[in-house]
Amino acid sequence: MELFTWLFMRYSGVLLLFLALGHLFIMHVFNSIHQIDYDFVVRRYMALFWRGYDLCMLWLAMIHGLNGMRILIDDYLKPPWQGRSVKVLYVTGGLFLLLGTWVIICFQPAAG
Amino acid sequence: MEVTFQLLRFDPLKDRQPHWETYRVELEPTDRVLDGLEAIKGQMDGTLAYRRSCAHGVCGSDAMIINGRNRLACKALVKNMKEPIRIEPMRGFKVLKDFVVDMGPFFEKYRAVKPYLIEKEARPQKERLQSQEERERFDDTTKCILCGACTTSCPSFWFNAGYVGPAAIVQAHRFIFDSRDGGAEERLSVLNNQEGVWRCRTVFNCVEACPRGINVTRAIGEVKKVIAKGGR
Ligand code: SF4
Ligand code: FES
């Protein structure tokens, strides 16, 4: 299990580097943030590709970050606070993950 | 020349807390820190406790914190040290007296990785042959003298005494990469968990601490890789 998370951290780290850099350039260099508005998102989310891109980034980043936090907690806290903090971390992380996924998948432009 | 030492003394029968004491001794610049301790113990205060045996960097019994860094007292030259020379026991083990720490848990971890040849094939008639390249593969980790300097310089170990620690991994590495040995799987199963190699955060303190110049973090990395690949 620890082997798996270790490998995951390495692979997701490399993937995220490209995904996040891509995201950064698209959002802040090729487009200025002043152009990014509701319509921009609507247009972008017409393409399944961008939904997939964001979904990938969301999951990889969240799990990568959560696992990193778990390792930090594991390093710095002792039981019983260790277990408790990890639980709180998983619940909040999981909620954000679900919320994000829900938005990406179910986003429909408002009629009109 | 006169050299000033500050020693963190602790006598479990008298003291509740360790405290610093200052000593001045006459030494040659080419003397080692160990010679200073011998002079203090022999001429000033016979109650001073520390381990030493070979006095030549071979047995690994006199690792201690000298001016903030884990070193062997018998390998640290007085002339290379800033004064006052401050000495503390290694961190992370129970201090029994002065610089004598309880190495019990350390050797327990050492035994856990089965540091002996495990036969996989039938015993040959004569010796087990090994090419120079095969020997070279684990040469670095054969140099370990089990002084404990690496393990007690590791923050992961300080915080979590359950961590098997760099020294035990170095010892495991010495056998895992030995072409004559057949016990890699058993050893890797000991190391492939949260208290094993995965607690190493590549801090590199161990590399700096090792008096034998072993590239400890690299050895740990190689063991991680073997686990990830599922075999040597
Ligand atoms: S690896 Fe180096 S520091 Fe660690 S126990 Fe062996 S000789 Fe000492
Ligand atoms: S006394 Fe043997 S290593 Fe220093």
Coordinates of C-alpha atoms and ligand atoms in Angstrom, one line a residue:
Chain A
M1 CA 0.0 0.0 0.0
E2 CA 2.8 2.4 1.0
L3 CA 4.6 1.4 -2.2
F4 CA 1.5 2.2 -4.2
T5 CA 1.1 5.7 -2.7
W6 CA 4.8 6.3 -3.2
L7 CA 4.6 5.5 -6.9
F8 CA 1.4 7.4 -7.2
M9 CA 3.0 10.5 -5.8
R10 CA 5.8 10.3 -8.4
Y11 CA 3.6 9.7 -11.4
S12 CA 0.9 12.1 -10.4
G13 CA 3.5 14.7 -9.7
V14 CA 4.9 14.5 -13.2
L15 CA 1.5 14.5 -14.8
L16 CA 0.3 17.4 -12.6
L17 CA 3.4 19.4 -13.6
F18 CA 2.2 19.4 -17.3
L19 CA -1.5 19.7 -16.5
A20 CA -1.0 22.6 -14.1
L21 CA 1.4 24.4 -16.3
G22 CA -1.0 24.0 -19.2
H23 CA -3.8 25.3 -17.1
L24 CA -1.6 28.2 -15.9
F25 CA -0.7 29.2 -19.5
I26 CA -4.2 28.9 -20.8
M27 CA -5.8 30.9 -18.0
H28 CA -3.2 33.5 -17.4
V29 CA -0.9 33.9 -20.4
F30 CA -3.0 33.1 -23.5
N31 CA -6.1 34.6 -22.0
S32 CA -6.0 37.4 -19.5
I33 CA -8.1 36.8 -16.4
H34 CA -10.2 39.8 -17.4
Q35 CA -11.5 37.9 -20.4
I36 CA -12.5 34.9 -18.3
D37 CA -16.1 35.1 -17.5
Y38 CA -19.2 33.0 -17.4
D39 CA -19.4 32.9 -21.2
F40 CA -15.8 31.8 -21.5
V41 CA -16.5 28.8 -19.2
V42 CA -19.6 28.0 -21.1
R43 CA -17.8 27.9 -24.4
R44 CA -14.9 25.9 -23.0
Y45 CA -17.2 23.4 -21.4
M46 CA -19.0 22.7 -24.7
A47 CA -15.9 20.5 -25.4
L48 CA -15.8 17.2 -23.5
F49 CA -12.0 17.5 -23.7
W50 CA -11.8 20.4 -21.3
R51 CA -14.1 18.8 -18.9
G52 CA -11.9 15.7 -19.0
Y53 CA -8.8 17.8 -18.5
D54 CA -10.2 19.6 -15.5
L55 CA -11.5 16.4 -14.0
C56 CA -8.1 14.7 -14.4
M57 CA -6.4 17.7 -12.8
L58 CA -8.9 17.9 -10.0
W59 CA -8.6 14.3 -9.0
L60 CA -4.9 14.0 -9.3
A61 CA -4.3 17.3 -7.5
M62 CA -6.7 16.5 -4.7
I63 CA -5.4 13.0 -4.1
H64 CA -1.8 14.1 -4.4
G65 CA -2.4 16.9 -2.0
L66 CA -4.4 14.7 0.5
N67 CA -1.8 12.0 0.5
G68 CA 0.9 14.6 1.0
M69 CA -1.0 16.0 4.0
R70 CA -1.5 12.5 5.3
I71 CA 2.2 11.9 5.3
L72 CA 2.8 15.3 7.0
I73 CA 0.3 14.4 9.7
D74 CA 1.9 11.0 10.0
D75 CA 5.3 12.7 10.5
Y76 CA 4.3 15.4 12.9
L77 CA 1.4 14.1 15.0
K78 CA 1.2 11.2 17.4
P79 CA -1.9 9.1 18.2
P80 CA -4.7 9.7 19.0
W81 CA -4.5 13.1 17.1
Q82 CA -2.9 11.5 14.2
G83 CA -5.9 9.2 13.4
R84 CA -8.4 12.0 14.1
S85 CA -6.7 14.5 11.9
V86 CA -6.4 12.1 9.0
K87 CA -10.2 11.4 9.3
V88 CA -11.0 15.1 9.3
L89 CA -8.7 15.5 6.3
Y90 CA -10.3 12.7 4.3
V91 CA -13.8 13.9 5.0
T92 CA -13.2 17.5 4.0
G93 CA -11.0 16.5 1.1
G94 CA -13.6 14.0 -0.1
L95 CA -16.4 16.6 0.1
F96 CA -14.4 19.1 -2.0
L97 CA -13.6 16.3 -4.5
L98 CA -17.2 15.4 -4.9
L99 CA -18.3 19.0 -5.1
G100 CA -15.7 19.7 -7.9
T101 CA -16.6 16.5 -9.8
W102 CA -20.3 17.4 -9.6
V103 CA -19.7 20.9 -11.0
I104 CA -17.5 19.6 -13.8
I105 CA -19.8 16.8 -14.9
C106 CA -23.2 18.5 -14.3
F107 CA -22.4 22.0 -15.5
Q108 CA -25.1 23.2 -17.9
P109 CA -25.2 26.8 -19.2
A110 CA -28.2 28.6 -17.8
A111 CA -31.0 28.9 -20.3
G112 CA -31.2 32.3 -22.0
Chain B
M1 CA 47.6 23.6 23.9
E2 CA 44.7 24.0 26.3
V3 CA 41.4 22.9 24.9
T4 CA 38.0 23.7 26.4
F5 CA 35.3 21.0 26.4
Q6 CA 31.7 21.4 27.3
L7 CA 30.1 18.1 28.1
L8 CA 26.4 17.4 28.5
R9 CA 26.5 15.3 31.7
F10 CA 23.8 13.2 33.0
D11 CA 23.8 10.8 35.9
P12 CA 20.5 9.0 36.4
L13 CA 21.1 8.5 40.1
K14 CA 21.7 12.2 40.8
D15 CA 20.3 14.3 38.0
R16 CA 16.8 14.9 36.8
Q17 CA 18.0 16.8 33.7
P18 CA 21.2 16.7 31.8
H19 CA 23.4 19.8 32.4
W20 CA 26.5 21.3 30.8
E21 CA 29.9 21.2 32.5
T22 CA 33.1 22.8 31.3
Y23 CA 36.6 21.1 31.4
R24 CA 40.0 22.4 30.3
V25 CA 42.7 19.9 29.3
E26 CA 46.1 20.0 27.8
L27 CA 46.2 18.3 24.4
E28 CA 48.3 18.3 21.2
P29 CA 46.5 19.7 18.1
T30 CA 46.8 16.4 16.4
D31 CA 45.0 14.6 19.3
R32 CA 41.4 13.4 18.7
V33 CA 38.4 14.4 20.6
L34 CA 38.5 11.0 22.2
D35 CA 41.9 11.8 23.7
G36 CA 40.3 14.8 25.3
L37 CA 37.6 12.6 26.8
E38 CA 40.2 10.1 28.0
A39 CA 42.2 12.9 29.6
I40 CA 39.1 14.3 31.4
K41 CA 38.1 10.8 32.6
G42 CA 41.6 9.8 33.6
Q43 CA 42.8 13.1 35.3
M44 CA 39.7 15.1 36.3
D45 CA 36.5 13.1 36.7
G46 CA 36.4 9.4 36.7
T47 CA 32.6 9.3 36.7
L48 CA 32.5 10.4 33.0
A49 CA 30.8 7.6 31.0
Y50 CA 31.2 7.0 27.3
R51 CA 31.8 4.0 25.1
R52 CA 34.9 3.4 23.1
S53 CA 36.9 0.3 22.1
C54 CA 39.1 0.4 19.1
A55 CA 39.9 4.1 19.1
H56 CA 40.6 3.9 15.4
G57 CA 37.2 4.3 13.7
V58 CA 36.6 0.6 13.3
C59 CA 34.3 -0.6 16.0
G60 CA 31.7 2.1 15.9
S61 CA 31.1 2.5 19.6
D62 CA 31.9 6.1 20.2
A63 CA 29.5 8.0 18.0
M64 CA 28.2 11.2 19.7
I65 CA 27.2 14.7 18.9
I66 CA 30.4 16.8 18.6
N67 CA 29.8 20.5 17.9
G68 CA 26.3 19.8 16.7
R69 CA 27.1 16.9 14.4
N70 CA 27.2 13.2 14.8
R71 CA 30.8 12.0 14.6
L72 CA 33.1 9.4 16.0
A73 CA 35.1 10.9 18.8
C74 CA 38.1 8.9 17.7
K75 CA 38.0 10.3 14.2
A76 CA 37.5 14.0 15.0
L77 CA 40.7 15.9 15.3
V78 CA 40.9 18.5 18.0
K79 CA 42.5 21.1 15.7
N80 CA 39.6 20.8 13.3
M81 CA 37.0 21.6 16.0
K82 CA 35.8 25.0 17.1
E83 CA 36.2 25.6 20.8
P84 CA 34.6 25.0 23.1
I85 CA 34.1 21.5 21.9
R86 CA 30.6 20.7 22.9
I87 CA 29.6 17.0 23.2
E88 CA 26.2 15.5 23.6
P89 CA 24.9 11.9 23.5
M90 CA 23.3 10.8 20.2
R91 CA 19.7 11.9 19.8
G92 CA 16.7 9.6 19.8
F93 CA 17.8 6.9 22.2
K94 CA 17.4 6.8 25.9
V95 CA 20.5 8.2 27.7
L96 CA 21.7 5.8 30.3
K97 CA 24.6 7.9 31.5
D98 CA 26.5 10.9 30.0
F99 CA 27.2 9.7 26.4
V100 CA 26.2 6.1 26.9
V101 CA 22.8 5.5 25.2
D102 CA 20.6 2.5 25.1
M103 CA 21.4 0.8 21.8
G104 CA 19.0 -2.0 22.4
P105 CA 16.3 -0.8 20.0
F106 CA 18.9 -0.1 17.4
F107 CA 20.2 -3.6 17.3
E108 CA 16.6 -5.0 17.5
K109 CA 16.0 -3.2 14.1
Y110 CA 19.3 -4.5 12.9
R111 CA 18.3 -8.1 13.7
A112 CA 14.9 -7.5 12.1
V113 CA 16.4 -7.3 8.6
K114 CA 18.2 -10.6 9.0
P115 CA 21.8 -9.5 8.5
Y116 CA 23.3 -12.8 7.6
L117 CA 23.6 -14.9 4.4
I118 CA 20.4 -16.8 3.6
E119 CA 21.1 -19.7 1.3
K120 CA 18.9 -20.1 -1.7
E121 CA 20.7 -22.9 -3.6
A122 CA 22.3 -26.1 -2.4
R123 CA 25.5 -25.5 -0.7
P124 CA 28.4 -25.7 -3.2
Q125 CA 31.4 -28.0 -2.7
K126 CA 33.8 -25.1 -2.4
E127 CA 33.4 -21.4 -2.0
R128 CA 30.6 -19.3 -3.6
L129 CA 32.1 -17.5 -6.5
Q130 CA 31.3 -13.9 -7.2
S131 CA 32.5 -11.7 -10.0
Q132 CA 34.2 -8.4 -9.2
E133 CA 31.2 -6.5 -10.6
E134 CA 28.8 -8.5 -8.4
R135 CA 30.9 -7.6 -5.4
E136 CA 31.1 -4.0 -6.4
R137 CA 27.3 -3.8 -6.4
F138 CA 27.1 -3.7 -2.6
D139 CA 30.6 -2.6 -1.8
D140 CA 29.5 0.7 -0.3
T141 CA 27.2 -0.8 2.3
T142 CA 29.8 -3.4 3.5
K143 CA 31.7 -0.5 5.1
C144 CA 29.1 0.1 7.8
I145 CA 30.3 -0.3 11.4
L146 CA 26.9 0.0 13.1
C147 CA 27.8 3.2 15.0
G148 CA 24.3 4.5 14.8
A149 CA 25.3 8.0 13.7
C150 CA 23.0 7.9 10.6
T151 CA 19.9 6.6 12.5
T152 CA 20.3 9.2 15.3
S153 CA 20.7 12.0 12.8
C154 CA 17.4 11.2 11.0
P155 CA 14.4 13.5 11.8
S156 CA 12.0 10.7 10.8
F157 CA 13.6 8.5 13.4
W158 CA 13.6 11.2 16.1
F159 CA 9.9 11.6 15.7
N160 CA 9.0 8.1 15.2
A161 CA 11.1 5.5 17.0
G162 CA 9.3 2.7 15.2
Y163 CA 11.1 3.6 12.0
V164 CA 13.6 0.9 11.2
G165 CA 16.2 3.6 10.4
P166 CA 18.9 4.1 7.9
A167 CA 21.5 1.8 9.5
A168 CA 19.2 -1.2 9.3
I169 CA 18.4 -0.4 5.7
V170 CA 22.1 -0.1 4.9
Q171 CA 22.6 -3.6 6.4
A172 CA 19.6 -5.0 4.4
H173 CA 21.0 -3.4 1.3
R174 CA 24.4 -5.2 1.9
F175 CA 22.6 -8.6 1.6
I176 CA 19.8 -7.8 -0.9
F177 CA 22.3 -6.8 -3.5
D178 CA 24.7 -9.7 -2.8
S179 CA 24.5 -12.2 -5.6
R180 CA 25.1 -15.1 -3.2
D181 CA 22.2 -14.3 -1.0
G182 CA 18.7 -15.7 -1.4
G183 CA 16.8 -13.8 1.4
A184 CA 15.9 -10.6 -0.5
E185 CA 12.2 -11.3 -0.3
E186 CA 12.1 -11.8 3.4
R187 CA 14.1 -8.6 4.0
L188 CA 12.1 -6.6 1.5
S189 CA 8.9 -7.6 3.2
V190 CA 10.2 -6.2 6.5
L191 CA 11.1 -2.9 4.8
N192 CA 8.1 -2.5 2.5
N193 CA 5.8 -0.8 5.0
Q194 CA 5.2 2.6 6.7
E195 CA 7.9 2.0 9.3
G196 CA 10.3 0.7 6.7
V197 CA 11.9 2.4 3.7
W198 CA 8.8 4.5 3.0
R199 CA 9.4 6.6 6.1
C200 CA 12.6 7.9 4.6
R201 CA 12.0 11.4 3.3
T202 CA 15.4 11.8 1.7
V203 CA 16.6 14.4 4.2
F204 CA 20.3 13.3 3.6
N205 CA 21.3 13.9 7.2
C206 CA 22.5 10.2 7.3
V207 CA 24.9 10.8 4.4
E208 CA 26.4 13.7 6.3
A209 CA 26.6 11.9 9.5
C210 CA 28.1 8.6 8.3
P211 CA 31.8 8.4 9.5
R212 CA 32.5 5.8 6.8
G213 CA 31.3 8.0 4.0
I214 CA 28.6 5.6 2.9
N215 CA 26.0 7.1 0.6
V216 CA 23.2 6.0 2.9
T217 CA 20.3 7.8 1.2
R218 CA 21.3 6.3 -2.1
A219 CA 21.3 2.8 -0.6
I220 CA 17.8 3.5 0.8
G221 CA 16.7 4.7 -2.7
E222 CA 18.0 1.6 -4.3
V223 CA 16.1 -0.6 -1.9
K224 CA 12.9 1.5 -2.7
K225 CA 13.5 0.9 -6.3
V226 CA 13.9 -2.9 -5.9
I227 CA 10.6 -3.0 -4.0
A228 CA 8.9 -0.9 -6.7
K229 CA 10.3 -3.2 -9.4
G230 CA 9.3 -6.3 -7.4
G231 CA 12.8 -7.9 -7.3
R232 CA 16.5 -7.3 -7.7
Ligands
SF4_1 S1 25.7 3.6 7.8 FE1 27.4 4.9 8.5 S2 26.5 6.1 10.1 FE2 25.1 4.4 9.7 S3 25.6 2.9 11.3 FE3 26.7 2.4 9.4 S4 28.7 3.4 9.6 FE4 27.4 4.3 11.2
FES2 S1 36.4 3.8 19.4 FE1 36.0 2.3 17.8 S2 35.1 3.6 16.3 FE2 35.8 5.1 17.7

